[in-house]
Amino acid sequence: MSKELPKAYDPKEVESRVYEAWEKNGCFEARRDPDKKPFTIVMPPPNVTGQLHMGHAMDCTLQDILIRFKRMQGYAALWVPGTDHAGIATQIKVEEDLRENEGLTRYDLGREKFLERVWEWKNKYGARIVEQQKKLGVSCDWSRARFTMDEGLSKAVRHVFVSLYDKGLIYKGSRIINWCPHCVTALSDAEVEYKDKPGSLWHIRYPIQGEEGRYVVVATTRPETMLGDTGVAVNPNDDRYRDIVGKKCILPLVGREMPIVADEYVDMEFGTGCVKMTPAHDPNDFEVGQRQHLETIRVLDDNGKVVEGYGKYSGMDRYEARKAIVADLEEQGYLVKVEPHQHNVGTCYRCHNDVEPLISAQWFVKMEPLAKEALRVVREGETRFVPDRFSKTYVNWMENVRDWCISRQLWWGHRIPAWHCDDCGEMTVSETDPTECCHCHSKNIHQEEDVLDTWFSSALWPFSTLGWPEKTEDFEYFYPTDVLVTGYDIIFFWVARMIFSGCEHTGKAPFHTVLIHGLVRDDKGRKMSKSLGNGVDPLVVADQYGADALRFNLVTGNSPGNDMRFLPERCEAMRNFANKIWNASRFVLMNLTIDRCELPGELTQEDKWILSKLNALIPDMTENMDRYELGVAAQKIYDFIWDDFCDWYIEFTKARLQGENAQAKEQAQQVLCYVLTETLKLLHPFMPFITEEIWQALPHAEGEFLMLQKWPEHRADLAFPGEEKAIDLIIDATRAVRTKRAELNVPPSKKAHLTIATLESEVFTQGIPLLKRLAYASEVTVVSPDAAPEGAKGQIDVVTHVARIFMPLAELVDLEQEKKRVEKELTQRKNELAGLEARLGNPNFVSKAPAQVVQGQRERAETLRALIAKLEESAASLA
């Protein structure tokens, strides 16, 4: 038996209760079933110390829609949740907390005690984002939740490190790396954001040794690094400098003698054709330095300050040193000129300070051998990007990828499993902690201080979360996963690394589809950020409008790969949609006396119409979902519910529900119940809470849940194209009549005789009962087109694509009063148009007013002309 729904829908009360019931009854738990096909999604793990933002809400909503859809389609659907330890972000948070509350640094505590504090922080705040995700209705299998530093994942990280090291794909070397002096750690290329910034180009004279008055002129954007110059390079084909190659020049301010070398790297056309070489602070100079055997001298320390040995500059911050060096160059006559120069500056993705390229001993992954297979699987379509344009972004990056710097100068993270021997100097790399050197068996060994880049562990996420490197039942059944849902901003950070890691370690690409979504921007199209103060808290929105309204707003405004503007007023519209569904469901439930939801043996024309519409919607929506066009699918179910079901079909059934015929009443109930039930299934992945709550009130087997019901399928026996077309024609006619009546301000209580001139006489004759009730007709006469009362005095008409519908005006309005009203409005509109035309005819206005204002006035003039034509038509019919 059905239950009654409260008068108003209260999302706060419903959502927490429904979610608790789902969890309590194990609805989210995926079970390995040999008779079912698996469908797996791994959640991009949010930072463990993070808070849910609108990007997470979008990410979670899209994944939840897919997993609920596949679960209902009968797949063994697994959505693996988890959190990321987020090395730099978490360590900075804990360090700030220590400094602000206790006046301590991590060094005051020491590594072990500091890490205890980070784990405390993780345990205190780590569950916060999980609880926030639950408020959005995410249906993850929480029993399989993972953390990038839990025991199993840490084991996988060590296994991969040792495996790559043994294959010669991980090495330690002194290379130019990206260094953040603020975070005091190395960064990979993907962690550097380039920004166009105004700067200067300083042209400096370097005297040639032994040739009084002769100089080479070099240009630099970073004068502070000149302290580390160890040579000047020219192109071997440059005739201007052929005679000085092999000679030496003197480094200003320092007095260092430096060789002048010839190298193909130098562009003869750029600047003077002479380039200063700072191998310790520039990646290109480093390569030239290696070829030309130049000395490598590092002049900036880890904090971006000048090292000892440079007099007054030592201890200065890099930018302070820049000012002092430029002033001294000018004073001593070495500065030729300064030019303004716009250039791309690398900044840290985390703190946004300028990154310093410098030489450092770091650990690297050799990327070229790993990139080959990762490129093949995308080129050959084993892994595809939706939209496809992002595959080009991926391929371009992978083709040009440099070795990945994986060491970080942090304490929080996976410590590199390498031990140095204090006696023989060799290194032991091991999955387990060794007790002695594997080379000389000395006990005097110490572990590498650095930790691995956070993305090293994240790269293993699709398979490490399923128990790999062990061949677990979960790994064997659920891997490879199916779809990865993520933003385009982490294709390089994460997606590329997961693909090459999956290919290298499991022999398979980790997923067949990468669904890319854009950023959620504010209503003005700006990126949401703390600095702009334009962030919208999804939990506040969910609290105000309901999680379903927020989800539906996010998905209907979304198309794969594109940014979307978040408009809070659209949440209000989606709440109204939820209320519309709720009120329609209450109407159905209040009229239900049946205890089984099945279709009757006999169907009316309007029953067949709604069933045929629903039947056509099912494969349409399913195809959209399969193609990841979730926004299109959401719009289709919205239109069906709002227009076809609520606005029309419910109206069609009222006569039967309120009539005396018991059989007709029951038939109407059966169709209403069936259509509402199937519609709730289609809407469920998008708006899970309200659909579950309504479905629980409808007739169903005790203890069942909507989220575990079968996804609707197309039925050949419910396709009624003839009846569908017929009712559509009746609806078109009803709409046209209602629109004309609304223009004339005619109340529904005032009925009028309709004469319908059409070739579809059978359709309209059969539809007379509906037209009388819904088009407020006293009588309906159907005639052929040649019998239309055209030109008859006092008749007004409306037109659809198959019919012309005439109504006696005297039955609708007081003719004299209407005549006065039309004449008055016609005069007003003509005056308004005359004023606009005069303004638009004034060259001063057109040339000086903003273009959008002029365009707006032109559009208003067009609207007025159309309105005047209509009013003149009305005036003629009243004459």
XYZ file of N, CA and C in Angstrom, residues 52-223:
516
model
N 35.662 20.565 1.125
C 34.940 20.418 -0.126
C 34.722 21.773 -0.792
N 35.145 21.901 -2.062
C 34.844 23.129 -2.813
C 34.004 22.756 -4.033
N 33.618 23.747 -4.820
C 32.674 23.503 -5.902
C 33.244 22.554 -6.967
N 34.576 22.581 -7.150
C 35.203 21.633 -8.091
C 35.017 20.195 -7.634
N 35.199 19.957 -6.311
C 34.956 18.610 -5.761
C 33.491 18.224 -5.963
N 32.597 19.170 -5.719
C 31.158 18.893 -5.834
C 30.820 18.456 -7.260
N 31.401 19.151 -8.238
C 31.195 18.790 -9.643
C 31.732 17.380 -9.910
N 32.978 17.143 -9.478
C 33.647 15.859 -9.658
C 32.812 14.718 -9.072
N 32.390 14.917 -7.824
C 31.612 13.883 -7.111
C 30.264 13.644 -7.785
N 29.616 14.724 -8.208
C 28.294 14.595 -8.828
C 28.378 13.773 -10.111
N 29.337 14.086 -10.980
C 29.461 13.368 -12.250
C 29.764 11.887 -12.011
N 30.675 11.606 -11.063
C 31.020 10.204 -10.775
C 29.832 9.463 -10.179
N 29.104 10.136 -9.296
C 27.979 9.465 -8.640
C 26.866 9.164 -9.647
N 26.643 10.074 -10.586
C 25.632 9.830 -11.619
C 26.000 8.568 -12.406
N 27.278 8.470 -12.803
C 27.718 7.314 -13.591
C 27.620 6.014 -12.807
N 28.054 6.032 -11.551
C 28.077 4.784 -10.775
C 26.659 4.333 -10.438
N 25.767 5.271 -10.138
C 24.364 4.900 -9.860
C 23.701 4.340 -11.131
N 23.982 4.951 -12.256
C 23.443 4.492 -13.546
C 23.908 3.065 -13.839
N 25.199 2.815 -13.702
C 25.743 1.487 -14.014
C 25.271 0.440 -13.001
N 25.146 0.852 -11.749
C 24.648 -0.072 -10.711
C 23.229 -0.527 -11.079
N 22.397 0.431 -11.521
C 21.009 0.113 -11.886
C 20.954 -0.708 -13.182
N 21.981 -0.565 -14.022
C 22.014 -1.359 -15.256
C 22.433 -2.802 -15.003
N 22.797 -3.102 -13.755
C 23.120 -4.490 -13.420
C 24.593 -4.817 -13.362
N 25.441 -3.799 -13.457
C 26.883 -4.030 -13.322
C 27.238 -4.231 -11.840
N 28.353 -4.927 -11.608
C 28.926 -4.961 -10.254
C 29.718 -3.660 -10.137
N 29.041 -2.620 -9.676
C 29.603 -1.263 -9.747
C 30.362 -0.920 -8.469
N 31.639 -0.584 -8.653
C 32.494 -0.210 -7.516
C 33.019 1.196 -7.716
N 32.790 2.021 -6.714
C 33.388 3.362 -6.708
C 34.301 3.423 -5.483
N 35.615 3.466 -5.753
C 36.604 3.436 -4.667
C 36.881 4.862 -4.188
N 36.588 5.146 -2.912
C 36.895 6.476 -2.389
C 38.260 6.493 -1.704
N 38.700 7.667 -1.326
C 39.953 7.759 -0.581
C 40.449 9.183 -0.509
N 41.546 9.361 0.204
C 42.134 10.690 0.362
C 43.636 10.617 0.108
N 44.188 11.773 -0.243
C 45.611 11.885 -0.577
C 46.349 12.567 0.578
N 47.562 12.098 0.875
C 48.304 12.706 1.996
C 48.782 14.115 1.679
N 48.862 14.453 0.366
C 49.127 15.832 -0.079
C 50.328 16.454 0.610
N 51.498 15.887 0.320
C 52.752 16.272 0.974
C 52.935 17.722 1.361
N 53.170 18.595 0.376
C 53.472 20.002 0.679
C 52.309 20.664 1.405
N 51.087 20.484 0.871
C 49.915 21.182 1.415
C 49.708 20.853 2.890
N 49.791 19.570 3.229
C 49.552 19.151 4.607
C 50.681 19.611 5.522
N 51.922 19.436 5.073
C 53.057 19.825 5.919
C 53.016 21.324 6.215
N 52.699 22.125 5.197
C 52.634 23.586 5.402
C 51.565 23.925 6.439
N 50.397 23.251 6.345
C 49.305 23.514 7.298
C 49.738 23.230 8.737
N 50.389 22.091 8.925
C 50.811 21.702 10.277
C 51.924 22.624 10.774
N 52.839 23.001 9.883
C 53.913 23.926 10.273
C 53.340 25.284 10.681
N 52.341 25.749 9.933
C 51.702 27.035 10.272
C 51.037 26.944 11.641
N 50.368 25.824 11.885
C 49.680 25.613 13.159
C 50.684 25.607 14.312
N 51.823 24.943 14.111
C 52.879 24.891 15.130
C 53.415 26.287 15.430
N 53.676 27.032 14.344
C 54.275 28.363 14.491
C 53.311 29.326 15.190
N 52.046 29.294 14.757
C 51.069 30.249 15.302
C 50.684 29.926 16.742
N 50.539 28.653 17.065
C 50.030 28.276 18.391
C 51.112 27.957 19.421
N 52.289 27.542 18.942
C 53.319 27.150 19.904
C 54.652 27.849 19.691
N 54.755 28.647 18.625
C 56.002 29.351 18.335
C 57.140 28.409 18.006
N 56.801 27.229 17.451
C 57.828 26.219 17.159
C 57.952 25.971 15.658
N 59.119 25.441 15.250
C 59.279 24.974 13.874
C 59.358 23.455 13.911
N 59.316 22.831 12.725
C 59.421 21.362 12.695
C 60.784 20.903 13.210
N 61.799 21.753 12.987
C 63.153 21.386 13.427
C 63.241 21.345 14.956
N 62.438 22.197 15.638
C 62.413 22.173 17.110
C 61.906 20.819 17.604
N 60.956 20.227 16.879
C 60.380 18.942 17.295
C 61.245 17.769 16.852
N 61.875 17.907 15.699
C 62.583 16.769 15.113
C 61.620 15.964 14.251
N 62.163 15.177 13.326
C 61.355 14.488 12.320
C 60.281 13.584 12.918
N 60.675 12.733 13.846
C 59.737 11.744 14.397
C 58.562 12.398 15.102
N 58.844 13.361 15.981
C 57.786 14.046 16.745
C 56.899 14.874 15.807
N 57.546 15.498 14.790
C 56.774 16.299 13.852
C 55.789 15.409 13.094
N 56.249 14.242 12.648
C 55.364 13.337 11.908
C 54.221 12.835 12.791
N 54.483 12.681 14.078
C 53.391 12.314 15.010
C 52.312 13.392 14.978
N 52.759 14.662 14.953
C 51.811 15.788 14.906
C 50.994 15.778 13.607
N 51.680 15.431 12.489
C 50.957 15.416 11.206
C 49.905 14.312 11.210
N 50.267 13.150 11.752
C 49.274 12.063 11.832
C 48.106 12.460 12.728
N 48.405 13.180 13.813
C 47.318 13.678 14.693
C 46.385 14.595 13.896
N 47.017 15.499 13.129
C 46.253 16.441 12.301
C 45.383 15.673 11.293
N 45.996 14.666 10.667
C 45.275 13.857 9.672
C 44.082 13.148 10.316
N 44.305 12.594 11.497
C 43.224 11.870 12.180
C 42.104 12.808 12.638
N 42.495 14.061 12.944
C 41.506 15.033 13.409
C 40.669 15.592 12.248
N 41.369 15.945 11.146
C 40.673 16.630 10.053
C 40.443 15.762 8.811
N 41.078 14.594 8.772
C 41.031 13.756 7.574
C 39.644 13.269 7.206
N 38.784 13.100 8.226
C 37.435 12.596 7.940
C 36.480 13.716 7.530
N 36.928 14.968 7.689
C 36.022 16.104 7.427
C 35.503 16.096 5.989
N 36.430 15.917 5.043
C 36.005 15.981 3.638
C 35.134 14.787 3.263
N 35.351 13.647 3.939
C 34.527 12.460 3.695
C 33.084 12.726 4.122
N 32.926 13.318 5.296
C 31.576 13.648 5.781
C 30.902 14.653 4.853
N 31.703 15.581 4.312
C 31.146 16.573 3.391
C 30.698 15.917 2.081
N 31.483 14.947 1.617
C 31.101 14.235 0.392
C 29.774 13.496 0.590
N 29.601 12.920 1.762
C 28.369 12.163 2.030
C 27.136 13.054 1.933
N 27.297 14.317 2.302
C 26.161 15.241 2.245
C 25.682 15.464 0.802
N 26.574 15.199 -0.158
C 26.186 15.343 -1.573
C 25.517 14.077 -2.112
N 25.513 13.009 -1.302
C 24.851 11.776 -1.728
C 25.749 10.792 -2.443
N 27.084 10.960 -2.325
C 27.982 10.069 -3.075
C 27.835 8.619 -2.606
N 27.731 7.703 -3.582
C 27.480 6.296 -3.239
C 28.740 5.452 -3.397
N 29.835 5.901 -2.747
C 31.106 5.145 -2.759
C 30.986 3.930 -1.849
N 31.843 2.963 -2.117
C 31.954 1.825 -1.205
C 32.933 2.225 -0.096
N 32.397 2.786 0.981
C 33.248 3.318 2.059
C 34.046 2.220 2.754
N 33.601 0.957 2.621
C 34.358 -0.139 3.252
C 35.697 -0.341 2.546
N 35.839 0.215 1.331
C 37.084 0.083 0.584
C 37.865 1.399 0.537
N 37.533 2.345 1.396
C 38.209 3.653 1.397
C 39.707 3.482 1.648
N 40.518 4.225 0.893
C 41.970 4.121 1.027
C 42.592 5.499 1.286
N 43.830 5.453 1.802
C 44.605 6.668 2.059
C 45.981 6.426 1.451
N 46.549 7.426 0.765
C 47.799 7.184 0.022
C 48.975 6.769 0.908
N 48.842 6.937 2.232
C 49.935 6.482 3.107
C 49.497 5.340 4.018
N 48.377 4.665 3.642
C 48.038 3.508 4.465
C 49.005 2.367 4.128
N 48.942 1.307 4.907
C 49.965 0.261 4.820
C 50.065 -0.356 3.427
N 48.916 -0.704 2.853
C 48.911 -1.358 1.538
C 49.459 -0.473 0.444
N 49.065 0.802 0.442
C 49.526 1.716 -0.602
C 51.007 2.035 -0.429
N 51.457 2.110 0.829
C 52.884 2.353 1.084
C 53.727 1.184 0.571
N 53.189 -0.012 0.703
C 53.874 -1.214 0.200
C 53.984 -1.142 -1.326
N 52.902 -0.720 -1.980
C 52.888 -0.590 -3.444
C 53.909 0.449 -3.904
N 54.002 1.561 -3.160
C 54.941 2.637 -3.507
C 56.378 2.108 -3.458
N 56.728 1.412 -2.390
C 58.094 0.859 -2.262
C 58.370 -0.162 -3.370
N 57.377 -0.996 -3.655
C 57.538 -2.026 -4.679
C 57.859 -1.378 -6.029
N 57.111 -0.321 -6.368
C 57.308 0.368 -7.651
C 58.669 1.055 -7.690
N 59.037 1.722 -6.589
C 60.322 2.419 -6.550
C 61.468 1.436 -6.806
N 61.445 0.326 -6.083
C 62.530 -0.664 -6.211
C 62.524 -1.270 -7.617
N 61.329 -1.567 -8.122
C 61.207 -2.157 -9.461
C 61.791 -1.224 -10.524
N 61.422 0.057 -10.476
C 61.939 1.022 -11.455
C 63.450 1.237 -11.270
N 63.906 1.243 -10.020
C 65.343 1.420 -9.739
C 66.144 0.246 -10.317
N 65.619 -0.960 -10.090
C 66.323 -2.155 -10.585
C 66.368 -2.189 -12.119
N 65.364 -1.571 -12.759
C 65.345 -1.534 -14.237
C 66.167 -0.361 -14.787
N 66.748 0.427 -13.874
C 67.521 1.586 -14.316
C 66.649 2.767 -14.704
N 65.374 2.736 -14.301
C 64.447 3.814 -14.661
C 64.302 4.859 -13.555
N 64.902 4.596 -12.384
C 65.001 5.619 -11.340
C 66.486 5.810 -11.049
N 66.907 7.059 -11.005
C 68.324 7.338 -10.739
C 68.439 8.604 -9.901
N 69.582 8.754 -9.260
C 69.857 9.984 -8.519
C 70.962 10.731 -9.270
N 70.739 12.018 -9.490
C 71.745 12.773 -10.221
C 71.621 14.256 -9.960
N 72.706 14.980 -10.253
C 72.678 16.437 -10.130
C 72.209 17.013 -11.448
N 71.051 17.611 -11.408
C 70.445 18.172 -12.613
C 69.830 19.513 -12.257
N 69.529 20.280 -13.296
C 68.759 21.508 -13.048
C 67.320 21.107 -12.758
N 66.823 21.569 -11.632
C 65.439 21.266 -11.260
C 64.718 22.580 -10.947
N 63.403 22.482 -10.827
C 62.602 23.640 -10.399
C 62.613 23.646 -8.874
N 62.999 24.770 -8.291
C 63.097 24.844 -6.836
C 62.226 25.985 -6.322
N 61.400 25.678 -5.315
C 60.594 26.731 -4.696
C 61.272 27.156 -3.395
N 61.842 28.373 -3.359
C 62.515 28.825 -2.133
C 61.543 29.050 -0.971
N 60.252 29.240 -1.295
C 59.268 29.453 -0.221
C 58.881 28.122 0.421
N 58.553 27.111 -0.404
C 58.199 25.787 0.128
C 59.452 24.970 0.458
N 60.610 25.464 0.013
C 61.924 24.831 0.238
C 61.899 23.380 -0.222
N 61.521 23.199 -1.482
C 61.521 21.847 -2.041
C 61.603 21.907 -3.551
N 62.015 20.773 -4.125
C 62.028 20.638 -5.581
C 60.594 20.464 -6.073
N 60.367 20.827 -7.337
C 59.063 20.646 -7.976
C 59.277 19.952 -9.311
N 58.316 19.140 -9.722
C 58.401 18.560 -11.061
C 57.948 19.613 -12.064
N 58.199 19.367 -13.348
C 57.792 20.333 -14.376
C 56.294 20.607 -14.323
N 55.498 19.573 -14.026
C 54.043 19.732 -14.014
C 53.560 20.609 -12.864
N 54.419 20.790 -11.846
C 54.012 21.592 -10.685
C 54.377 23.068 -10.829
N 54.896 23.408 -12.004
C 55.263 24.808 -12.265
C 54.202 25.443 -13.160
N 53.647 26.567 -12.697
C 52.671 27.308 -13.498
C 53.378 28.529 -14.094
N 53.227 28.711 -15.385
C 53.901 29.844 -16.044
C 52.959 31.033 -16.159
N 53.487 32.194 -15.763
C 52.686 33.416 -15.823
C 53.454 34.478 -16.600
N 52.744 35.206 -17.430
C 53.356 36.290 -18.187
C 53.536 37.475 -17.248
N 54.784 37.875 -17.027
C 55.042 38.963 -16.071
C 55.934 40.027 -16.708
N 55.730 41.296 -16.333
C 56.627 42.336 -16.834
C 57.974 42.237 -16.115
N 59.058 42.400 -16.849
C 60.387 42.359 -16.232
C 61.320 43.282 -16.993
N 62.611 43.047 -16.845
C 63.599 43.860 -17.550
C 64.655 42.951 -18.158
N 65.289 43.475 -19.215
C 66.408 42.785 -19.840
C 67.627 43.696 -19.649
N 68.586 43.226 -18.834
C 69.780 44.023 -18.533
C 70.916 43.633 -19.487
N 71.478 44.592 -20.199
C 72.601 44.344 -21.115
C 73.901 44.713 -20.385
N 74.818 43.738 -20.297
C 76.025 43.916 -19.470
C 77.286 43.658 -20.306
N 78.329 44.496 -20.085
C 79.638 44.303 -20.744
C 80.500 43.315 -19.940
N 81.050 42.331 -20.639
C 82.029 41.431 -20.035
C 83.360 41.695 -20.758
N 84.384 42.249 -20.075
C 85.663 42.566 -20.740
C 86.372 41.297 -21.227
N 86.978 41.389 -22.426
C 87.769 40.263 -22.950
C 89.184 40.387 -22.385
N 89.651 39.292 -21.834
C 90.968 39.297 -21.175
C 92.078 39.617 -22.184
N 92.966 40.554 -21.801
C 94.132 40.888 -22.620
C 93.830 41.790 -23.800
N 92.574 42.234 -23.962
C 92.241 43.126 -25.082
C 91.585 44.375 -24.503
N 92.378 45.311 -24.136
C 91.920 46.547 -23.483
C 90.818 47.216 -24.313
N 89.701 47.528 -23.626
C 88.615 48.258 -24.284
C 87.699 47.394 -25.126
N 87.949 46.067 -25.191
C 87.065 45.192 -25.978
C 86.181 44.368 -25.041
N 84.920 44.307 -25.397
C 83.939 43.617 -24.533
C 83.060 42.696 -25.374
N 82.442 41.748 -24.696
C 81.250 41.096 -25.281
C 80.073 41.603 -24.458
N 78.934 41.820 -25.138
C 77.742 42.301 -24.424
C 76.738 41.149 -24.341
N 76.321 40.836 -23.130
C 75.331 39.771 -22.917
C 74.078 40.392 -22.282
N 72.957 39.690 -22.411
C 71.715 40.204 -21.820
C 71.146 39.149 -20.877
N 70.522 39.597 -19.786
C 69.940 38.654 -18.811
C 68.686 39.241 -18.171
N 67.764 38.348 -17.801
C 66.572 38.771 -17.039
C 66.782 38.510 -15.549
N 67.921 37.815 -15.197
C 68.168 37.461 -13.794
C 69.613 37.827 -13.428
N 69.894 39.135 -13.259
C 71.283 39.548 -13.005
C 71.890 38.925 -11.754
